Tab-separated table of C-alpha atoms and ligand atoms in Angstrom:
chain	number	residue	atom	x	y	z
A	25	UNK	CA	118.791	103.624	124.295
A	26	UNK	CA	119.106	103.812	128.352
A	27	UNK	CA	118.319	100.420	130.262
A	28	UNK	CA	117.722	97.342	128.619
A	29	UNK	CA	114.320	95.829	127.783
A	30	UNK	CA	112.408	93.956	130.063
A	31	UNK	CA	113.054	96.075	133.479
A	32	UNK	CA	109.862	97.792	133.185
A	33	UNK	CA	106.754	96.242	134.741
A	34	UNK	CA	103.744	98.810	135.757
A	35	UNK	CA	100.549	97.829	134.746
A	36	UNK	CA	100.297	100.701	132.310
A	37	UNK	CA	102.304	102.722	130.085
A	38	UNK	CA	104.034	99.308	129.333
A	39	UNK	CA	107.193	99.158	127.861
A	40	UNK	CA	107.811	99.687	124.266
A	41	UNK	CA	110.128	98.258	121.835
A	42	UNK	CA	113.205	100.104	120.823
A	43	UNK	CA	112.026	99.549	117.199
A	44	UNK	CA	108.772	100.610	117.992
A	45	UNK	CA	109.663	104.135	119.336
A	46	UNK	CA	112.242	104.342	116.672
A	47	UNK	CA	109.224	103.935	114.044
A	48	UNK	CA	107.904	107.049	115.192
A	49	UNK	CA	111.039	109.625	114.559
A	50	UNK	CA	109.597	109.819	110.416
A	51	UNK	CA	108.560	113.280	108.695
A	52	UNK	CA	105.214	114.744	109.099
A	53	UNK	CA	102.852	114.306	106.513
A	54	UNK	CA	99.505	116.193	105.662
A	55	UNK	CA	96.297	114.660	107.904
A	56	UNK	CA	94.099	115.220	104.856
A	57	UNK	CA	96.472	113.565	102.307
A	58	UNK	CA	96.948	110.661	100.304
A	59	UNK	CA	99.319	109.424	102.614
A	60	UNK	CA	97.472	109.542	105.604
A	61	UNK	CA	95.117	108.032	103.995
A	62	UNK	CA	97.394	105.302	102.802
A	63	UNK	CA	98.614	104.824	106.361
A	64	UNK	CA	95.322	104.597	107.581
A	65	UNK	CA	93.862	101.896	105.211
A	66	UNK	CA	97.347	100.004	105.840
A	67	UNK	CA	96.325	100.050	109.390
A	68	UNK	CA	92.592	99.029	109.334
A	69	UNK	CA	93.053	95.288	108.249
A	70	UNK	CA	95.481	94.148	111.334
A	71	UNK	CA	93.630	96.172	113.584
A	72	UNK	CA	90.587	94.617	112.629
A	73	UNK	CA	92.186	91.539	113.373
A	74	UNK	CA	93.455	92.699	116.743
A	75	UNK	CA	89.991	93.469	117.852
A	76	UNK	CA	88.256	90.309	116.422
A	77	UNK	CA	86.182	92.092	114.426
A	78	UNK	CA	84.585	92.941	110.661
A	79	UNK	CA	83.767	95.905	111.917
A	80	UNK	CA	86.141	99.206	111.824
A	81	UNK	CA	88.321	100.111	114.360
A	82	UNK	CA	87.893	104.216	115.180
A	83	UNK	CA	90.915	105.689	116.348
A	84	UNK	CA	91.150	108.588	118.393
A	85	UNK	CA	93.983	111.044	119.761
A	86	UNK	CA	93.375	110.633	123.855
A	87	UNK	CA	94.175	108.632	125.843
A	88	UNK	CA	91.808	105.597	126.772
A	89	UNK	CA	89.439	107.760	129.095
A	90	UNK	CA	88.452	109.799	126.498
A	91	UNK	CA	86.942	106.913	124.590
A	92	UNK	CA	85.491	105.664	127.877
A	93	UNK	CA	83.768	108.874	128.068
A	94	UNK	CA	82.488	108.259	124.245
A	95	UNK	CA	80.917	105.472	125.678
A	96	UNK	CA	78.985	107.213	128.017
A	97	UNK	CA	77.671	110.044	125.720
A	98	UNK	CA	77.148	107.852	122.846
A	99	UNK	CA	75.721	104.785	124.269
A	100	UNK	CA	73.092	105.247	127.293
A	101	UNK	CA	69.574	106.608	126.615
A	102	UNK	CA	68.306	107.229	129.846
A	103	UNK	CA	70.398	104.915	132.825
A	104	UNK	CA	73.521	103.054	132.513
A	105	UNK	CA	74.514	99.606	135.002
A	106	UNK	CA	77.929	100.331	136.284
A	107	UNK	CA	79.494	97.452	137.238
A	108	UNK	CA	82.321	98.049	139.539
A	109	UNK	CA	85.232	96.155	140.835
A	110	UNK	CA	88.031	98.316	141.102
A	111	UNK	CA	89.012	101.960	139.996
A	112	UNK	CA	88.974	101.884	136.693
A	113	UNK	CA	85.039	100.646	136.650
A	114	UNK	CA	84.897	102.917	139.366
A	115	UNK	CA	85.492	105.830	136.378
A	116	UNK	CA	82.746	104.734	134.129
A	117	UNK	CA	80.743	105.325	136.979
A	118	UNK	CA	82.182	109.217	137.643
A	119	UNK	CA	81.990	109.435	133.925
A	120	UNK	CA	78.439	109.019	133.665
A	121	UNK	CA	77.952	111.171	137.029
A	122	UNK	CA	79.903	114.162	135.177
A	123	UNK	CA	78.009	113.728	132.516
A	124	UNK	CA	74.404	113.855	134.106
A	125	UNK	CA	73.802	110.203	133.046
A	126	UNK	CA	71.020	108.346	135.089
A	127	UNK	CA	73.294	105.313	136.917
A	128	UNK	CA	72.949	101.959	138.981
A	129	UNK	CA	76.010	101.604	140.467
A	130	UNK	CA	76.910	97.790	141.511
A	131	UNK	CA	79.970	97.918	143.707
A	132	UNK	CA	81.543	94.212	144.937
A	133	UNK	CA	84.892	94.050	146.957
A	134	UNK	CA	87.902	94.779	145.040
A	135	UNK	CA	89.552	91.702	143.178
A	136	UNK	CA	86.297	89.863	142.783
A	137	UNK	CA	84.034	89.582	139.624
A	138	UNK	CA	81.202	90.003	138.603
A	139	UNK	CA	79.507	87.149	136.828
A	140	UNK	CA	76.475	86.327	134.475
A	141	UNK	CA	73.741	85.463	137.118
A	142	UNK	CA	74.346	88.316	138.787
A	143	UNK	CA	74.198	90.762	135.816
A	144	UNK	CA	70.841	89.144	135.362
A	145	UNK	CA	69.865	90.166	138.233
A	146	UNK	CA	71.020	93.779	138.618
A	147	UNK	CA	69.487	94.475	135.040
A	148	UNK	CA	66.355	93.463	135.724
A	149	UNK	CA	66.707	95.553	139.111
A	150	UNK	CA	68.594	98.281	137.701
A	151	UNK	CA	66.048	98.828	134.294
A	152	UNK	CA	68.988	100.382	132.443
A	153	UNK	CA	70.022	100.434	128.487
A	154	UNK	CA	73.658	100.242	129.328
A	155	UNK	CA	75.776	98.216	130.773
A	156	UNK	CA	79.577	99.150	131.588
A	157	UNK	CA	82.220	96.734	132.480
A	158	UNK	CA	86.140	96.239	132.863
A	159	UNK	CA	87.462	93.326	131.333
A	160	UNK	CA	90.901	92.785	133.043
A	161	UNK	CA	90.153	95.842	136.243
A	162	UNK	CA	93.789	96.889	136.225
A	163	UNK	CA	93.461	98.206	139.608
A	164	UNK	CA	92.993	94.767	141.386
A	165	UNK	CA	94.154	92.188	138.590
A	166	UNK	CA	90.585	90.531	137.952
A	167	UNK	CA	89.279	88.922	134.985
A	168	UNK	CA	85.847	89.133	134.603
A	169	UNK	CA	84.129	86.906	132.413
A	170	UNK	CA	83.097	88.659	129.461
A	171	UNK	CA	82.027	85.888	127.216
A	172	UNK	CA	78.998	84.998	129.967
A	173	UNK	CA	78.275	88.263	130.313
A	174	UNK	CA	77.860	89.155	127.402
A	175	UNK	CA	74.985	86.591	127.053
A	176	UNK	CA	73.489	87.442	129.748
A	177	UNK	CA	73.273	91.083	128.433
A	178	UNK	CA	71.830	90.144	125.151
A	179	UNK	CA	69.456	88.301	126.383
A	180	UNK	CA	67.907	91.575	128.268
A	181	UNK	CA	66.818	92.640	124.863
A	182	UNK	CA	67.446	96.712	123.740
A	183	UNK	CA	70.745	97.342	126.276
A	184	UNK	CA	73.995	98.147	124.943
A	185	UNK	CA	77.276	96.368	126.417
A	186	UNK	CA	79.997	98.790	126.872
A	187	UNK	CA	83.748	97.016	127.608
A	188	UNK	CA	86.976	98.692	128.617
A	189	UNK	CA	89.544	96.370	127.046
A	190	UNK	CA	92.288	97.899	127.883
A	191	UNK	CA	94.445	96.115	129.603
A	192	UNK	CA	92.513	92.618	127.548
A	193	UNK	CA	92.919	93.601	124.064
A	194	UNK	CA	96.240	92.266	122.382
A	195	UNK	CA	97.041	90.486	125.809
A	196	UNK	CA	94.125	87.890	126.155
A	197	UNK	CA	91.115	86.601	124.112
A	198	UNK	CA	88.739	89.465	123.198
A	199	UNK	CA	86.258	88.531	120.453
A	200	UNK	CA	84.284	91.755	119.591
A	201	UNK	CA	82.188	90.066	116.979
A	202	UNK	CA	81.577	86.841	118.125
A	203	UNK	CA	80.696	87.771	121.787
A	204	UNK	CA	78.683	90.489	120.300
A	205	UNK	CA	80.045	93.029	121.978
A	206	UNK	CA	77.992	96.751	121.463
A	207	UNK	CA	81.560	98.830	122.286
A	208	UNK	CA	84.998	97.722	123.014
A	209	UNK	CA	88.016	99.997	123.857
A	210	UNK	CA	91.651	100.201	124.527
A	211	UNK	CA	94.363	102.555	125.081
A	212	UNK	CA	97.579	102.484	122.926
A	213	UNK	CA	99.959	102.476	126.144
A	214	UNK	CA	98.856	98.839	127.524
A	215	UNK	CA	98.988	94.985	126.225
A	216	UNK	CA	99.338	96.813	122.643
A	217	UNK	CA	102.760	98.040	123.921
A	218	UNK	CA	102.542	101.344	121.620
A	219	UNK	CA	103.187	104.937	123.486
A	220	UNK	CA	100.388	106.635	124.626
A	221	UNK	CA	98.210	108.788	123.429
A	222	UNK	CA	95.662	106.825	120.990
A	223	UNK	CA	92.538	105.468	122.220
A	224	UNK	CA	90.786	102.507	120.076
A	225	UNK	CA	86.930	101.180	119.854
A	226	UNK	CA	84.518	99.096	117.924
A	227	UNK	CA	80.893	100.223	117.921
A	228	UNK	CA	78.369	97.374	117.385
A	229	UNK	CA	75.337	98.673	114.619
A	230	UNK	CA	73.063	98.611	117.145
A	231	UNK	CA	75.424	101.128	119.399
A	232	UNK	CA	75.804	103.609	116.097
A	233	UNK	CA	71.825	103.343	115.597
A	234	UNK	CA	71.308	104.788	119.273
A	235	UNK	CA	73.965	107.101	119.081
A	236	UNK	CA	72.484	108.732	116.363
A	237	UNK	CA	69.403	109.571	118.119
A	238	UNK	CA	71.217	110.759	121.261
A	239	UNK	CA	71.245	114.598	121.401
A	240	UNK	CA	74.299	115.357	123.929
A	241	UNK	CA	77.296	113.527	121.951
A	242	UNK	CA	79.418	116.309	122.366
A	243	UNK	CA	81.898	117.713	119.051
A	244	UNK	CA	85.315	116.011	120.175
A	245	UNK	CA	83.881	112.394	121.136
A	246	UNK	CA	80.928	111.785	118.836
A	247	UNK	CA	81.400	108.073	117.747
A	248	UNK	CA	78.817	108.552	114.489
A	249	UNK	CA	82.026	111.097	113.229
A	250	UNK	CA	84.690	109.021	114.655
A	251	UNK	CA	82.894	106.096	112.293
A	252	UNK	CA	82.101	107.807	109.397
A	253	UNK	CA	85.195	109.000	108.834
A	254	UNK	CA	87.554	105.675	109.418
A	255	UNK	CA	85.582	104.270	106.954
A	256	UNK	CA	86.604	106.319	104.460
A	257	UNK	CA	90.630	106.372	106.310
A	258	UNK	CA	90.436	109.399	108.203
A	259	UNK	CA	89.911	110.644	111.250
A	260	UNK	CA	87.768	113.809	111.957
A	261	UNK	CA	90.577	115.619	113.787
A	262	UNK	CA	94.465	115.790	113.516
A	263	UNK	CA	95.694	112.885	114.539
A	264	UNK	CA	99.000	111.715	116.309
A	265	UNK	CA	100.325	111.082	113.154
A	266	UNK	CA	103.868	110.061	115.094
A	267	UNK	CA	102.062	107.070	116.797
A	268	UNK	CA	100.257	105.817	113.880
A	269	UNK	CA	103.642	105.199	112.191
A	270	UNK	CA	104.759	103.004	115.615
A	271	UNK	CA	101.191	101.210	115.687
A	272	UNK	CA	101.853	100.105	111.769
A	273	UNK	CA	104.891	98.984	112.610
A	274	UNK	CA	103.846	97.000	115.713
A	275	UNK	CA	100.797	95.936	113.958
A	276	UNK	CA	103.229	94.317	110.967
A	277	UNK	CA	105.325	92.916	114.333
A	278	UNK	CA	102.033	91.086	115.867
A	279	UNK	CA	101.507	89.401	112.334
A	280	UNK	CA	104.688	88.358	111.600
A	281	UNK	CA	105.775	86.882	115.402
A	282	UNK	CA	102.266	84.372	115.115
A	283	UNK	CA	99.472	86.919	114.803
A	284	UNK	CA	96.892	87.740	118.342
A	285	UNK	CA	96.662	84.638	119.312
A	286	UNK	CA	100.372	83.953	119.840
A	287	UNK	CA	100.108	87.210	122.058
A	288	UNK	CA	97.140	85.499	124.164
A	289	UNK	CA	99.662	82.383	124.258
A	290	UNK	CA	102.528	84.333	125.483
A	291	UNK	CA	100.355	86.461	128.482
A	292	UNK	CA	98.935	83.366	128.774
A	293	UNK	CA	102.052	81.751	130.508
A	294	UNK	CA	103.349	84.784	131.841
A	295	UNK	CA	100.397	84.813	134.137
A	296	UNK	CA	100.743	80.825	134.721
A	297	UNK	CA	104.333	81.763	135.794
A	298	UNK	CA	102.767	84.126	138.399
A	299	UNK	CA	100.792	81.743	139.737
A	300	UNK	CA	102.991	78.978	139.645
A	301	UNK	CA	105.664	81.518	141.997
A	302	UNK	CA	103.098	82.418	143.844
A	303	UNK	CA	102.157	78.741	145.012
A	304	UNK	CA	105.582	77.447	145.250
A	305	UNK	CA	106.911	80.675	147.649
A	306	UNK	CA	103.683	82.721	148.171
A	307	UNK	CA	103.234	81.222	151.852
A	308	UNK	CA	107.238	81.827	152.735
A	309	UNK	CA	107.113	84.798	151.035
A	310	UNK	CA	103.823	86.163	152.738
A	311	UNK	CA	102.032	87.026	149.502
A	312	UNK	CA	98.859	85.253	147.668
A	313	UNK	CA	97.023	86.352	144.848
A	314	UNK	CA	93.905	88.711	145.420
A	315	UNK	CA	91.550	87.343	142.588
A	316	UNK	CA	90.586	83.968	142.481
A	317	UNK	CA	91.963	81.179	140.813
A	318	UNK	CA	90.181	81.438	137.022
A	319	UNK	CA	89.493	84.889	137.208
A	320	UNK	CA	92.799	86.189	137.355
A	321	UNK	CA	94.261	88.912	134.674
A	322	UNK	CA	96.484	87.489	131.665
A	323	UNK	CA	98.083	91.063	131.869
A	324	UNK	CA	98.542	92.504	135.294
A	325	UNK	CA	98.732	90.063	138.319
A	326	UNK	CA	97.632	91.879	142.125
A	327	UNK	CA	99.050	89.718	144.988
A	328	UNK	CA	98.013	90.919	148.439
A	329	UNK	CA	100.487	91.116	151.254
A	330	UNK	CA	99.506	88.682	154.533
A	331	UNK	CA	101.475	90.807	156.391
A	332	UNK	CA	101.623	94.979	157.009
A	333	UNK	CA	105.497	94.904	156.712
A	334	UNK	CA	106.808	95.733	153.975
A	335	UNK	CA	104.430	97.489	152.157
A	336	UNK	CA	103.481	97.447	148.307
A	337	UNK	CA	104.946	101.132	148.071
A	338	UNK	CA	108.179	99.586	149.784
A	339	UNK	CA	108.363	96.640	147.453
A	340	UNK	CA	108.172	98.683	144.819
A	341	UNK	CA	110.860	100.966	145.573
A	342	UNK	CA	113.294	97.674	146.466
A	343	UNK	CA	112.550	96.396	143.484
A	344	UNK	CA	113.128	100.092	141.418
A	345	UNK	CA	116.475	99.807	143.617
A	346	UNK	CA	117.547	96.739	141.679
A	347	UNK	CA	116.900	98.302	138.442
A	348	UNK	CA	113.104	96.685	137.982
A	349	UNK	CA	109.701	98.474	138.268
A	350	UNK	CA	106.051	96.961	139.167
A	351	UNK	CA	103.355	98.759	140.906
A	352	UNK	CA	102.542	99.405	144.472
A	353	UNK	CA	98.424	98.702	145.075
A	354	UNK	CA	95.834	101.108	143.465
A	355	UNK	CA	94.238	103.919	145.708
A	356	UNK	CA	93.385	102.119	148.671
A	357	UNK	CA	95.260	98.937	147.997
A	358	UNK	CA	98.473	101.153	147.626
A	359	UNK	CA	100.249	98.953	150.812
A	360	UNK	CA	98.337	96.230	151.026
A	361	UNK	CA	98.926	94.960	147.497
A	362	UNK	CA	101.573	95.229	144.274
A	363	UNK	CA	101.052	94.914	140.979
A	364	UNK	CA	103.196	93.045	138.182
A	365	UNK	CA	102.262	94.532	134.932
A	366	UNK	CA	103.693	91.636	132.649
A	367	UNK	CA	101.652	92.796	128.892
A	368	UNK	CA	103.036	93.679	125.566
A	369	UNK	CA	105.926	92.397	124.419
A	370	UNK	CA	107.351	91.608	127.847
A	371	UNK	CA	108.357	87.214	127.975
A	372	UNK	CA	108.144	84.569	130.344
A	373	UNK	CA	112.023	85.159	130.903
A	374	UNK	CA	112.128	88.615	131.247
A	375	UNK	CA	109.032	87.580	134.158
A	376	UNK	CA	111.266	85.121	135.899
A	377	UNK	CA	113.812	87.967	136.615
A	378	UNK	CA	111.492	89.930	138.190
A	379	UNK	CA	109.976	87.119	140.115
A	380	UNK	CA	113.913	86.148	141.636
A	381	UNK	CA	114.295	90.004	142.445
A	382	UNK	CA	110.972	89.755	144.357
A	383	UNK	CA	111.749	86.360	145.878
A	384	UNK	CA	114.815	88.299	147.577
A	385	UNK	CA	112.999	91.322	148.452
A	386	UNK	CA	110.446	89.897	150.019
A	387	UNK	CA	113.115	87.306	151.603
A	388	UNK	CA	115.100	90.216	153.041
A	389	UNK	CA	111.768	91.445	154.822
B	18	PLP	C1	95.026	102.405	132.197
B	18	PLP	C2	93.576	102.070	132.186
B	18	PLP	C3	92.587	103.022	131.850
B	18	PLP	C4	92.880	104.478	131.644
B	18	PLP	O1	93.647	104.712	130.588
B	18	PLP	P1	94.163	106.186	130.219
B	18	PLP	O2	94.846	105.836	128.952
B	18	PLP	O3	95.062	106.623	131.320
B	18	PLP	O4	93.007	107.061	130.031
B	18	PLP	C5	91.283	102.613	131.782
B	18	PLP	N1	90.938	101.351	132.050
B	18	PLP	C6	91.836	100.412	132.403
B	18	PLP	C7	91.363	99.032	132.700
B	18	PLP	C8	93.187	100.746	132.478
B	18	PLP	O5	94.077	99.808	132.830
């Protein structure tokens, strides 16, 4: 093994247990065999739990985009509500553009969220049978909140509530079934800590029941497959058989070390920490957080620079210099903000090493 853990800090791939990637290096077995199947019905009950949810968790071999394009084929009859607040709700929107979808596109300033009134509002504007949202919006480090708009979605009747979880689920509270959430996703490289290359969603009943009457659902990324066949432990195509073996055995790690919600506990004061740096020094050091207080990411934590010098791309590369990693800003953000990715199995610790490195970087000027 190279450096040691708890260097690496983008918001996405995260950094992955030595264990974990050692879980991986195991003989191939046959995707249509008994053991396969064994592996998969091993799997189902903790990812269940991961995802909050009676309900099984598909798994496909892609990366989370390809389930976020799932979504989009699977889920909207006529006109989807994208609600965007950063890049990577930016990308439901292109999605559904690529794929001829009918959209209402609701752009607000990056690092703010969107909340329930105002879905109200744009879906009785909008008329659309889909709504698409990012939880935690990687890009900017918001949080929107999901539980309130989830209501608010329900209670516009026949539309579907689509949720990119993927840098929420594992690292802060998600609850599929009791927020009664249509379609939830994640990626395998993010606050699950895994490699990447799987993607992971939930469809609601009500999602499946519409999917099965929409005609352009595509081979590779037809959900009604993807559920059919986890229910009976397989996938429809080969999958990455090398990364199920490493999501077992992080799955058997999450229950044994307290289960999800010692996760949510632990990103819970990792972001506190943030926060707590950030009002302490954030003034000396010229930085303050870009989403507001209560609607900040449990996962990835955007702080904006007050002043042009240095920029996030520079911080980023003093940091890398000292042996640590974060993230400049996203697209246009690039110098104007950083990101700390601080999901998975990283620990409040591990945080306040970076945070001293930064201190001094952004010290040094
Ligand atoms: C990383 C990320 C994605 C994209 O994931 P890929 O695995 O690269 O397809 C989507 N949404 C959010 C919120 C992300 O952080």
């Amino acid at each position: 093994m190279s450096a040691a853990f708890g260097k690496f800090f983008l918001p996405g791939p995260t950094e992955v247990l030595p264990e974990i990637l050692a879980a991986q290096a195991r003989p191939m077995i046959g995707h249509r065999g008994p053991e396969t199947e064994a592996l998969l019905a091993a799997i189902a009950p903790p990812l269940r739990a991961a995802f909050r949810t009676e309900r099984p968790v598909m798994i496909g071999t892609c990366s989370a985009t390809g389930f976020m394009e799932a979504a989009i084929r699977n889920g909207v009859r006529a006109k989807v509500l994208c609600l965007v607040n950063g890049a990577f709700s930016q990308r439901f929107a292109d999605i559904a553009k690529a794929c001829g979808t009918d959209q209402h596109v609701a752009k607000i300033e990056p690092g703010m969220t969107f909340e329930a009134a105002q879905v109200r509002q744009l879906l009785r504007e909008s008329g659309a049978d889909a709504v698409t949202l990012v939880h935690s919006e990687s890009a900017t480090g918001a949080l929107n909140p999901l539980a309130e708009i989830a209501t608010a979605v329900k209670e516009a009747g026949d539309v579907l509530l689509i949720v990119d979880g993927v840098t929420s689920v594992g690292g802060s509270p998600v609850e599929t079934d009791a927020w009664g959430l249509d379609y939830l996703l994640t990626g395998s490289q993010k606050a699950l800590a895994l490699p990447p290359g799987l993607a992971f969603a939930v469809a609601s009943q009500r999602f499946l029941d519409r999917a099965k009457t929409l005609p352009g659902r595509g081979i590779y990324l037809d959900v009604v497959v993807y559920d059919e066949q986890i229910r009976n432990n397989q996938t429809p195509y080969t999958p990455a058989v090398s990364l199920l073996y490493a999501l077992q055995a992080q799955l058997k790690r999450i229950a044994a070390s307290g289960g999800i919600e010692a996760r949510w506990v632990r990103h819970d004061a990792m972001r506190r920490r943030v926060e707590v740096w950030a009002a302490e020094q954030g003034d000396q050091l010229g930085v303050t957080f870009l989403p507001a207080a209560g609607r900040r990411s449990w996962t990835v934590s955007c702080l904006k620079l007050l002043q042009p010098d240095p920029t996030g791309g520079q911080i980023a590369k003093r940091l890398e210099a000292r042996g640590y990693t974060i993230a400049a800003g996203y697209g246009k953000a690039k110098d104007t903000t950083f990101r700390i990715g601080h999901m998975g199995d990283h620990t409040v610790e591990e945080l306040d090493a970076v945070l001293h490195e930064l201190s001094e970087v952004l010290r040094r000027g």
